[in-house]
Coordinates of C-alpha atoms in Angstrom, one line a residue:
Chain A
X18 CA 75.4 107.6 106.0
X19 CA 74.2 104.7 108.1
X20 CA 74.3 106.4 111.5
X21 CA 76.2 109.5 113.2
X22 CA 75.9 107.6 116.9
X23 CA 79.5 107.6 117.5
X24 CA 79.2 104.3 119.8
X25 CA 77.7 102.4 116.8
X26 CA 80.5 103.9 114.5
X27 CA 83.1 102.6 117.1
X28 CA 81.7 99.6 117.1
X29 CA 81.7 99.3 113.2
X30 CA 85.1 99.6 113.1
X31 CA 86.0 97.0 115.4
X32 CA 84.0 94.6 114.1
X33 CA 85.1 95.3 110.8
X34 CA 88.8 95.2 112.1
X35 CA 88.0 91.7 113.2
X36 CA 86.4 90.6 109.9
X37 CA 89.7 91.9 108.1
X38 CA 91.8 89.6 110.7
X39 CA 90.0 86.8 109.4
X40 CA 89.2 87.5 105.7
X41 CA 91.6 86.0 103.1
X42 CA 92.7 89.2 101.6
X43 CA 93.5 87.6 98.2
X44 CA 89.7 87.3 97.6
X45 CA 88.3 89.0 94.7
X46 CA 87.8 92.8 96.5
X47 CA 83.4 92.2 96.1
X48 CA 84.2 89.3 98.4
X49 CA 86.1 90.8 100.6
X50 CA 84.1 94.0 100.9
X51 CA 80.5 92.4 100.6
X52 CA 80.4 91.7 104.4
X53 CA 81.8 95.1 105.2
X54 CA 78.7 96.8 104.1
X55 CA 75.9 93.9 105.8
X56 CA 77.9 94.3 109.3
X57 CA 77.1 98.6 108.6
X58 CA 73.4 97.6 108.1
X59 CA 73.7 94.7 111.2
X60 CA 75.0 97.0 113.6
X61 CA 73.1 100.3 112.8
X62 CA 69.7 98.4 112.2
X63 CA 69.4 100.5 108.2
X64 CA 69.3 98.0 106.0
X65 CA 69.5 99.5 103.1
X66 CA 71.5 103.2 103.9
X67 CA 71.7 104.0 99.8
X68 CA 67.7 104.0 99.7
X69 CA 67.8 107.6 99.2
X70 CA 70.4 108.1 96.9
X71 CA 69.6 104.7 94.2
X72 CA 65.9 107.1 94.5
X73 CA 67.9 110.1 93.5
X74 CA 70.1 108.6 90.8
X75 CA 67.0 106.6 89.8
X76 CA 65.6 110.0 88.8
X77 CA 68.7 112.0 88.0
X78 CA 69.4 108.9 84.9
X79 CA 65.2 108.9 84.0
X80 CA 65.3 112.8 83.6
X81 CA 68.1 112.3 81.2
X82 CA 66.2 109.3 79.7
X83 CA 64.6 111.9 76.4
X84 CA 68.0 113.3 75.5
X85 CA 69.6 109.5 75.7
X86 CA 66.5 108.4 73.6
X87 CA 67.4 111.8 70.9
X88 CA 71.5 110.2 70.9
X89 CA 70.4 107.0 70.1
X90 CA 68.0 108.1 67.5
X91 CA 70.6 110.4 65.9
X92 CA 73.2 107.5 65.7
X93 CA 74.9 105.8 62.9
X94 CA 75.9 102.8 65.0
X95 CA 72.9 102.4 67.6
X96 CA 74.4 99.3 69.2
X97 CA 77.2 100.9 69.7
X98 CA 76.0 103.9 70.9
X99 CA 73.5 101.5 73.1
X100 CA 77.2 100.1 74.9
X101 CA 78.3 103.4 75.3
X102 CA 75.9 104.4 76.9
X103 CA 75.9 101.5 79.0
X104 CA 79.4 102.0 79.8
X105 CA 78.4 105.8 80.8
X106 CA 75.4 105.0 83.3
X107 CA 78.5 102.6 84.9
X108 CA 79.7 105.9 86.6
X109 CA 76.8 105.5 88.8
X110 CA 78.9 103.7 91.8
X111 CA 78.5 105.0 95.6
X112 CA 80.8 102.4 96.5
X113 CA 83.7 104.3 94.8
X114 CA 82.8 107.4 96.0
X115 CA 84.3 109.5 93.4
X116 CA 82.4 112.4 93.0
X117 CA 80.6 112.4 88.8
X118 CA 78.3 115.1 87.3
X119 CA 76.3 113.0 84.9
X120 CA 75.4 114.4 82.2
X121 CA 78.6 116.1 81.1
X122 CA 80.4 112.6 82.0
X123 CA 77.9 110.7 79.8
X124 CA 78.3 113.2 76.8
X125 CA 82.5 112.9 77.2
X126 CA 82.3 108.9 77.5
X127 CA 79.9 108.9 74.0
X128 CA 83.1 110.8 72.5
X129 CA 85.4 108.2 73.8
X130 CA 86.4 104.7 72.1
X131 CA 86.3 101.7 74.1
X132 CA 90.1 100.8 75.4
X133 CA 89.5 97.0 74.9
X134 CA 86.1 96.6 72.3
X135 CA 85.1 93.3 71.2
X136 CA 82.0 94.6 69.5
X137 CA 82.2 91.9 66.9
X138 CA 82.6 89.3 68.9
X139 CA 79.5 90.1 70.7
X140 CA 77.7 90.9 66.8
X141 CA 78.7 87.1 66.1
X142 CA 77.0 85.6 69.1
X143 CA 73.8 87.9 68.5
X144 CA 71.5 85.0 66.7
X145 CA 67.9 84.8 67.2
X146 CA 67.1 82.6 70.3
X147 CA 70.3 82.2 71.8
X148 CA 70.1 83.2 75.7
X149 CA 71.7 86.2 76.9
X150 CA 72.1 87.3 80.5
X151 CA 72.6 90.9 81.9
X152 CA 74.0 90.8 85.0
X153 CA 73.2 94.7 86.3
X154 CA 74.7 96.6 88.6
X155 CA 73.7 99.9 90.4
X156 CA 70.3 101.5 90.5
X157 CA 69.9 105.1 88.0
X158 CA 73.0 103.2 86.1
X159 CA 69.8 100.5 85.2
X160 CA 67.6 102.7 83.3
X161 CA 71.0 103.1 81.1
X162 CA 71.2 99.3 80.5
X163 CA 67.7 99.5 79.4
X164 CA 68.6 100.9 76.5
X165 CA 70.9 98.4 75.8
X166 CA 68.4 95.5 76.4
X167 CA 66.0 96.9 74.2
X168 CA 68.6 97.2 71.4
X169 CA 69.8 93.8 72.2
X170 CA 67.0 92.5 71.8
X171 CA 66.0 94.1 68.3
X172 CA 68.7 91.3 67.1
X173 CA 66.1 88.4 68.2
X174 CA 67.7 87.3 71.1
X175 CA 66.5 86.4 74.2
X176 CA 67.4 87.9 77.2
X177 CA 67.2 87.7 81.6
X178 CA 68.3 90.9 83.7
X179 CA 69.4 89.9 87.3
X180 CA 69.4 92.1 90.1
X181 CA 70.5 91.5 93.2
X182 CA 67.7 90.3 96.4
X183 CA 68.9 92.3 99.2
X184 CA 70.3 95.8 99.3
X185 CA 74.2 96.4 98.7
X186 CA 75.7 99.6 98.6
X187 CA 73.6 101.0 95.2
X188 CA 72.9 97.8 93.3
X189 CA 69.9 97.6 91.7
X190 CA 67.2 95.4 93.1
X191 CA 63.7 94.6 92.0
X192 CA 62.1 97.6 92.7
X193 CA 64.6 99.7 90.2
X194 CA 64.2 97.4 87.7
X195 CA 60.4 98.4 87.7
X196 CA 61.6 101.7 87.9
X197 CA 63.8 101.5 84.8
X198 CA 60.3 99.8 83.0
X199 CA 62.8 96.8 82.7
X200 CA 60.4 94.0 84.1
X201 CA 57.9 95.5 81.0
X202 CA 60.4 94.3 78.3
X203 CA 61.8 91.5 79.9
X204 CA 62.0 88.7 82.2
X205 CA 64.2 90.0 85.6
X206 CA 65.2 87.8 88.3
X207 CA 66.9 88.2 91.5
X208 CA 70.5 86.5 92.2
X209 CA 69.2 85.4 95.8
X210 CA 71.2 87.8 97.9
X211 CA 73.0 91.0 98.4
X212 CA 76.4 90.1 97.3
X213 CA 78.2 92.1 95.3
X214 CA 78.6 91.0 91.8
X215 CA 78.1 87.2 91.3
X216 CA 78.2 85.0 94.4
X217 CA 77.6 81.5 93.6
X218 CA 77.4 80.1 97.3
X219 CA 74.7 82.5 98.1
X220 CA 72.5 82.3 94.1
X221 CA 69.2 81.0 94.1
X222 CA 68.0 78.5 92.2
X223 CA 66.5 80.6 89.5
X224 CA 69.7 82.7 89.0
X225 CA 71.9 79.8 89.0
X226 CA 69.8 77.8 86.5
X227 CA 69.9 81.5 84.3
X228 CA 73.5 81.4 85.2
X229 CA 74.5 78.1 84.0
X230 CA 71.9 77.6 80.9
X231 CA 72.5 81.2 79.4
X232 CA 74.2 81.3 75.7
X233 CA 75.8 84.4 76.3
X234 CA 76.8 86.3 79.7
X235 CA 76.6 90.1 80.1
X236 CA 78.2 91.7 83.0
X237 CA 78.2 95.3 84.4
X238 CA 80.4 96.9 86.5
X239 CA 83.2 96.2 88.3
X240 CA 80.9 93.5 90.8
X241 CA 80.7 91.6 87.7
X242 CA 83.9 91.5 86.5
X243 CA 86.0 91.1 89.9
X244 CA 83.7 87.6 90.9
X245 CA 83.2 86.5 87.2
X246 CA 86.9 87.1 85.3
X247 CA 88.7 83.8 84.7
X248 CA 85.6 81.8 84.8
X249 CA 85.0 79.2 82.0
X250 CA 81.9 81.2 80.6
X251 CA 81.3 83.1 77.6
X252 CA 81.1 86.2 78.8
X253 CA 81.5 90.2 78.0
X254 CA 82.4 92.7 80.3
X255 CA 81.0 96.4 80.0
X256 CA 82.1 98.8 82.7
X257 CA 84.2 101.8 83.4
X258 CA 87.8 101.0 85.0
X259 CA 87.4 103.2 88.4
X260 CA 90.3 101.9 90.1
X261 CA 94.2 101.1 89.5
X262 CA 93.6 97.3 90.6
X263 CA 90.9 96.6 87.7
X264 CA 92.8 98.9 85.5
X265 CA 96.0 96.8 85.7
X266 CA 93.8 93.6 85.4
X267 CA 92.3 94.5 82.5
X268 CA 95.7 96.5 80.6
X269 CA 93.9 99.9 80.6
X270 CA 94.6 102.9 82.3
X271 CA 91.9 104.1 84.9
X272 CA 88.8 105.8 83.6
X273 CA 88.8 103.9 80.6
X274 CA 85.7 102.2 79.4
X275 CA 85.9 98.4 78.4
X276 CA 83.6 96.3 76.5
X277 CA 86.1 92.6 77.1
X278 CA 84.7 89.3 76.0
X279 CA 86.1 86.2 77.9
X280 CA 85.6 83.5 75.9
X281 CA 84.5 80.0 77.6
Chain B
X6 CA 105.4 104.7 100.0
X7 CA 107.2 101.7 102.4
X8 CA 106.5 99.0 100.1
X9 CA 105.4 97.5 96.9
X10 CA 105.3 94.1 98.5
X11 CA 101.5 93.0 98.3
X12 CA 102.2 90.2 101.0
X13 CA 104.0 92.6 103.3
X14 CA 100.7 95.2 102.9
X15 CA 98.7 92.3 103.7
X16 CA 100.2 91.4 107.1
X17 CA 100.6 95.3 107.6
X18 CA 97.2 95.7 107.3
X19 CA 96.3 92.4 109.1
X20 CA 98.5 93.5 112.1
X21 CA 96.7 96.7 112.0
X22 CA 93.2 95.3 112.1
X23 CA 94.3 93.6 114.8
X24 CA 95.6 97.1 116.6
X25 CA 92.3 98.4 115.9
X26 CA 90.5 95.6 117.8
X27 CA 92.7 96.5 121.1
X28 CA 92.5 100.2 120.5
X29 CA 90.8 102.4 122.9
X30 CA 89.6 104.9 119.8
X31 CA 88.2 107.5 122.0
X32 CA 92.2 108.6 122.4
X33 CA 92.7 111.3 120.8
X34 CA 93.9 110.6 117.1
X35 CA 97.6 110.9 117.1
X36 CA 97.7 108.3 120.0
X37 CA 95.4 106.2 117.6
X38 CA 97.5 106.2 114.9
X39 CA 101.1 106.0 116.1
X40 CA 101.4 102.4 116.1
X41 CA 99.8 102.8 112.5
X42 CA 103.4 104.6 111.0
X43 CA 105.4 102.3 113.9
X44 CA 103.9 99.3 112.4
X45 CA 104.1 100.0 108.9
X46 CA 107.8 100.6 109.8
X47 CA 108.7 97.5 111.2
X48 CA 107.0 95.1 109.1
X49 CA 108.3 96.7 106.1
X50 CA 111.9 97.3 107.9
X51 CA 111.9 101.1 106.3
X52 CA 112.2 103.1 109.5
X53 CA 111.9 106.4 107.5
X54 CA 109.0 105.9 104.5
X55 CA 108.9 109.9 104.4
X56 CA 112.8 110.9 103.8
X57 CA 112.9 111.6 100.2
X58 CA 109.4 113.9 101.0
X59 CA 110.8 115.6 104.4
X60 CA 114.4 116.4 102.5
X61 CA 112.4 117.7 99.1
X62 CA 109.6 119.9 100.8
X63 CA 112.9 121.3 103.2
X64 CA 114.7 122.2 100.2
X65 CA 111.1 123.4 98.4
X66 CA 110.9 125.7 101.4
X67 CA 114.2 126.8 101.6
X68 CA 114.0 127.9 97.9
X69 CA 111.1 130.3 99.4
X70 CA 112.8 131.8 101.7
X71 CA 114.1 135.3 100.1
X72 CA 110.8 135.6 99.3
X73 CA 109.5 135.2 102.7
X74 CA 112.2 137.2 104.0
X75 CA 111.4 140.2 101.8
X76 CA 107.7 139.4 102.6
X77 CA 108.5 140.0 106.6
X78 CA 111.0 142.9 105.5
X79 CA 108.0 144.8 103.7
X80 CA 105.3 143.7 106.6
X81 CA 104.4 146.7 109.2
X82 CA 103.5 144.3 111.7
X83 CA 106.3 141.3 111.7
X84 CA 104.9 139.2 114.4
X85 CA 101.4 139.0 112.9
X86 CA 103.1 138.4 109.5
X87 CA 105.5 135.7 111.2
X88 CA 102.9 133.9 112.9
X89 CA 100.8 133.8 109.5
X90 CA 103.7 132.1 107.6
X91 CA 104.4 129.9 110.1
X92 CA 100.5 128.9 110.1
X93 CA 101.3 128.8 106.5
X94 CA 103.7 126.3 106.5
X95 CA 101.5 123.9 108.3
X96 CA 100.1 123.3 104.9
X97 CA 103.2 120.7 104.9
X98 CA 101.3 117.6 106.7
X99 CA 101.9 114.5 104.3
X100 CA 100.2 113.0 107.6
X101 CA 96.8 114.0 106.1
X102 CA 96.9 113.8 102.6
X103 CA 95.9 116.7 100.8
X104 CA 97.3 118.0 97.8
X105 CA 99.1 121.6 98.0
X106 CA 101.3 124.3 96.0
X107 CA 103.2 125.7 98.7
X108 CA 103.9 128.9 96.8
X109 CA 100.1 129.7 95.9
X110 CA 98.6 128.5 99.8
X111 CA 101.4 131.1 101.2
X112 CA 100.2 134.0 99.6
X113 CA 96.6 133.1 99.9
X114 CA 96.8 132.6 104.0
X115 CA 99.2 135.6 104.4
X116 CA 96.1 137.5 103.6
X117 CA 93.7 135.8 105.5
X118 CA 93.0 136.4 109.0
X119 CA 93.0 134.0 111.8
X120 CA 89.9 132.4 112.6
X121 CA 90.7 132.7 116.1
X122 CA 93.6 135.2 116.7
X123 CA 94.4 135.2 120.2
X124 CA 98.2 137.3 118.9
X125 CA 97.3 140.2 121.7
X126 CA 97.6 137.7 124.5
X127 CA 100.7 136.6 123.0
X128 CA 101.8 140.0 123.4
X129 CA 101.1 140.1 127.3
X130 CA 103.0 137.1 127.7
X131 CA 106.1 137.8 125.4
X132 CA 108.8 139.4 128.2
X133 CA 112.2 139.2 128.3
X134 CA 113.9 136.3 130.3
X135 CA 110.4 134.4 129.8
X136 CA 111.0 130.9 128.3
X137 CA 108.6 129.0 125.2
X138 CA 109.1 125.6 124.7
X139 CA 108.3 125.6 120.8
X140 CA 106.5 122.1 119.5
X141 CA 107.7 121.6 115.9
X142 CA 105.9 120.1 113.7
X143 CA 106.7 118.5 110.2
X144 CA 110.0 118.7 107.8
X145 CA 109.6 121.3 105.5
X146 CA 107.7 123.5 107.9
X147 CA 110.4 123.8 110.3
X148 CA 111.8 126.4 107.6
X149 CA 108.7 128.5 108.5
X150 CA 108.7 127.7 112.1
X151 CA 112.9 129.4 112.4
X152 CA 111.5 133.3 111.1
X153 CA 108.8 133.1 113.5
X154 CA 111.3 131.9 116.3
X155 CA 113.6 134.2 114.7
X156 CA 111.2 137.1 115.0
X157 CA 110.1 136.4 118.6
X158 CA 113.8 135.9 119.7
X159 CA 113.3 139.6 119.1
X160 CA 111.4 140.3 122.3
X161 CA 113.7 139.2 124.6
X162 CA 112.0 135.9 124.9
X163 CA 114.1 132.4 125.4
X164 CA 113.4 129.6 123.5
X165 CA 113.7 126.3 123.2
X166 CA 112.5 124.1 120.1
X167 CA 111.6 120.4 120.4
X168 CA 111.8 118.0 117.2
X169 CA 110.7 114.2 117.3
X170 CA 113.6 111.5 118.2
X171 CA 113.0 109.4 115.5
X172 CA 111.0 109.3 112.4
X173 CA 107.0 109.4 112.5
X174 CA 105.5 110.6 109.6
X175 CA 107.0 114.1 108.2
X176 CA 107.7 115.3 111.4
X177 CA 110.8 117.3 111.6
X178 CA 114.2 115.4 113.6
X179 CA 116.9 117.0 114.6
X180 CA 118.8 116.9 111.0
X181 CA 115.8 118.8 109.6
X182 CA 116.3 121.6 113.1
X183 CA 119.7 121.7 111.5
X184 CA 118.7 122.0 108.1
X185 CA 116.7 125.2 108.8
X186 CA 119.7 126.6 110.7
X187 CA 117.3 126.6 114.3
X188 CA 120.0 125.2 116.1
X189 CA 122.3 128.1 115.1
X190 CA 119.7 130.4 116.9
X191 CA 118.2 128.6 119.8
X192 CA 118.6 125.8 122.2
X193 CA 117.0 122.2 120.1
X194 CA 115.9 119.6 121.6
X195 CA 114.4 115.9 121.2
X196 CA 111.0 115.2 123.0
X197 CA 112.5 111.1 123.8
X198 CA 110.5 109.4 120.9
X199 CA 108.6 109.0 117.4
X200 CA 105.5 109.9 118.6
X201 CA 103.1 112.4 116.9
X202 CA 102.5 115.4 119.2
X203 CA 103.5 115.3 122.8
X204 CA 102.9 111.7 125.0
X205 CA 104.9 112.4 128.5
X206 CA 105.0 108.3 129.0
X207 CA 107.7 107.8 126.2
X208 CA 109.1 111.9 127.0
X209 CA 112.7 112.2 127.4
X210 CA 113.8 113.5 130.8
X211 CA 115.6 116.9 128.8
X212 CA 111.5 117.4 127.4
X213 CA 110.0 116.5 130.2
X214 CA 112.2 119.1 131.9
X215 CA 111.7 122.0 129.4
X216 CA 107.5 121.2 129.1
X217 CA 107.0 121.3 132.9
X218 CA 109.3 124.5 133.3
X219 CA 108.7 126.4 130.2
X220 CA 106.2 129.7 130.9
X221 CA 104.5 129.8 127.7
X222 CA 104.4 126.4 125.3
X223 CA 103.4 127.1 121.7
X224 CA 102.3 124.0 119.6
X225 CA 102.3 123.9 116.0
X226 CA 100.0 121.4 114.2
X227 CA 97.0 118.8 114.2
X228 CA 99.6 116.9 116.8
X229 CA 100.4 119.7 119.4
X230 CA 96.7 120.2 119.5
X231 CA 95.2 116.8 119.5
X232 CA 97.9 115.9 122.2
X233 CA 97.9 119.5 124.1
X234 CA 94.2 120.2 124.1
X235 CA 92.5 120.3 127.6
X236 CA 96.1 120.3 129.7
X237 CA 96.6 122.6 132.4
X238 CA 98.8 124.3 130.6
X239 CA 99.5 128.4 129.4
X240 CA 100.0 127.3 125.6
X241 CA 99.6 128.7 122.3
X242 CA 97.8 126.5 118.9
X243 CA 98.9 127.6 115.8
X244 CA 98.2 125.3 113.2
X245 CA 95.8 125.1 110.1
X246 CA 92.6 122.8 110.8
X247 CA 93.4 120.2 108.0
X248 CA 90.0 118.1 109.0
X249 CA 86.3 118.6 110.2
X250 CA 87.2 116.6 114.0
X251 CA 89.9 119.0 114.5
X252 CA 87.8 122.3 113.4
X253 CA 84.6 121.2 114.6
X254 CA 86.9 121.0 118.2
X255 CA 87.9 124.4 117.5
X256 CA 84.9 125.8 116.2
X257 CA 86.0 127.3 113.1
X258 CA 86.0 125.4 109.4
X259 CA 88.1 123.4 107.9
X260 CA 91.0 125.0 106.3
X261 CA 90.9 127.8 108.4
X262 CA 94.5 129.0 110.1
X263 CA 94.0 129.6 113.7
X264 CA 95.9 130.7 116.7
X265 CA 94.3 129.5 120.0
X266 CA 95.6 130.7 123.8
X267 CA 94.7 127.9 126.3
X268 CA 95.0 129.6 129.2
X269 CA 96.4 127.5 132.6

């Protein structure tokens, strides 16, 4: 996607060879692959090579936005329809690369149960003030989690959406966020780099401070959850399992959707 | 398929990073990946990671054969029909990852054309006391690979039909020649090593012999090809292009069957 210069692909891969000799493989895999993607945008000079397609799934998820709105009006359980849905827009990952037709995925996941779902544990941290923060994940997946974050907030809590600073594969950054009509409803900040998931070396001031002082942690996606799980936070996972490694961590099979809480 | 052992993947792949970085990756791509199977071999000490799949798919196409023999009993052109099973049973690369139902890709290439059918040149060439060196391919295949032999026996022809020395991926070895009952009907020989396609540095003198001397070579596969293509050489491709660098080289599309004469 970056470049078709077969030179610059060559000398991709030998870079990349040489960051794998000296990489600790038993990283979390959002370590380990983070730098794989900036030495791509390094060495082909396209910093961001999923412009195009976070524009197209942007678009694709927005177009769908009136029929999400017409399920969540029609529901019995919005919250839980809101996490659902969530969970849905998580197919929304280049980095996978398995191939996903939205809308028919989206209506199968509503119709689908959560294989771990700590629903009520998250219902008895929902008090008014208390601090929650959305860690997001890929842009068109965002205008998904919007829908969440306004439900969320219905319950009178109080809540901060980080995206990330740089581009990574699809992750959502700033502009997305706009996009989604996030930064109108609440306060967004950015983590202070392009790593995947959280990466506390890297984190700004402003996200660490969210980080560290927030009641309640929210995080999408599989970023989230491979740099977050075994922390000593209060925190809830939402995202789809899309591979057998996160699958076996978590006790589910792959494709299922999880909503986990990890408790501090 | 070697090993469960996550330590032992680790140093496989940090041995193969490692390969990368001394690689000269303009070889063609069997040369490239060699030392891949070699290496995975001897850090997991399992020589042979494929010989539960090369003995199944040998018996799977065994169990065909009636029904390719009434299929060649019924055709009114045998060759053509011979040379299409045989392109047929290329389907059998484990090398390269696709799935396949060996009964249902049969029928559907017997009645497809070739792509590139250079069968009337073969015609020229095929006189008695003339000798083809045959390059087998994979396990499995090789059952294929004896009705064409079989069938061009016919014309007079003598042949000789090289399998690898030891194992590389699911290419067929002299047990699997056996197997298939080739060395009941022609000479068999070993080409002097486990390398995919043909490399004259590790080549046996009895191969080395039989390639320089033979008047028509005909190479079966992604290996033949990759390894073949461009010698100075009267030889014969038949193999099924399995991946765009391969068709793209040929000029046809991927999964097309095609029988190429590269004149000397």
């Amino acid at each position: 996607m970056a470049t078709q210069d077969q030179t610059v692909q060559t000398n991709v891969l030998k870079e990349i060879a040489g960051l794998i000799l000296q990489t600790d493989l038993r990283n979390n895999p959002a370590a380990v692959s983070t730098p794989v993607y900036h030495t791509v945008s390094r060495l082909t000079g396209v910093a961001d090579p999923y412009k195009k397609c976070k524009a197209r799934t942007n678009a694709e998820a927005r177009r769908l936005l009136p029929e999400l709105q017409k399920i969540m009006a029609q529901s019995g359980d919005s919250l839980q329809t809101a996490l659902h849905l969530a969970a849905a827009g998580n197919i929304i990952d280049l980095g996978i690369g398995h191939a996903y037709d939205l809308r028919k995925d989206i209506l199968e996941i509503l119709e689908h149960p959560f294989a771990i779902d700590d629903t009520e544990q998250l219902l008895q941290e929902l008090k008014p003030g208390r601090h929650l923060l959305y860690l997001g994940d890929n842009a068109g997946e965002i205008v998904f989690d919007s829908i969440l974050v306004n439900e969320l907030l219905k319950t009178g809590i109080e809540i901060t959406f980080a995206v990330k600073s740089s581009p990574i594969i699809n992750d959502a950054m700033m502009e997305d966020a706009v996009f989604a009509g996030l930064t109108e409803s609440v306060r967004v900040i950015e983590t202070g780099s392009g790593d995947i998931g959280v990466n506390p070396t890297n984190a700004c001031k402003a996200f660490r401070n969210a980080f560290d002082s927030a009641d309640i942690l929210l995080g999408k996606g599989h970023g989230s959850f491979e740099t977050c799980v075994g922390m000593d936070r209060n925190i809830f996972f939402l995202l789809k399992a899309k591979c057998d490694v996160v699958a076996g961590e978590l006790g589910v099979k792959k494709g299922d959707i999880v909503f986990k809480h990890q408790k501090a």
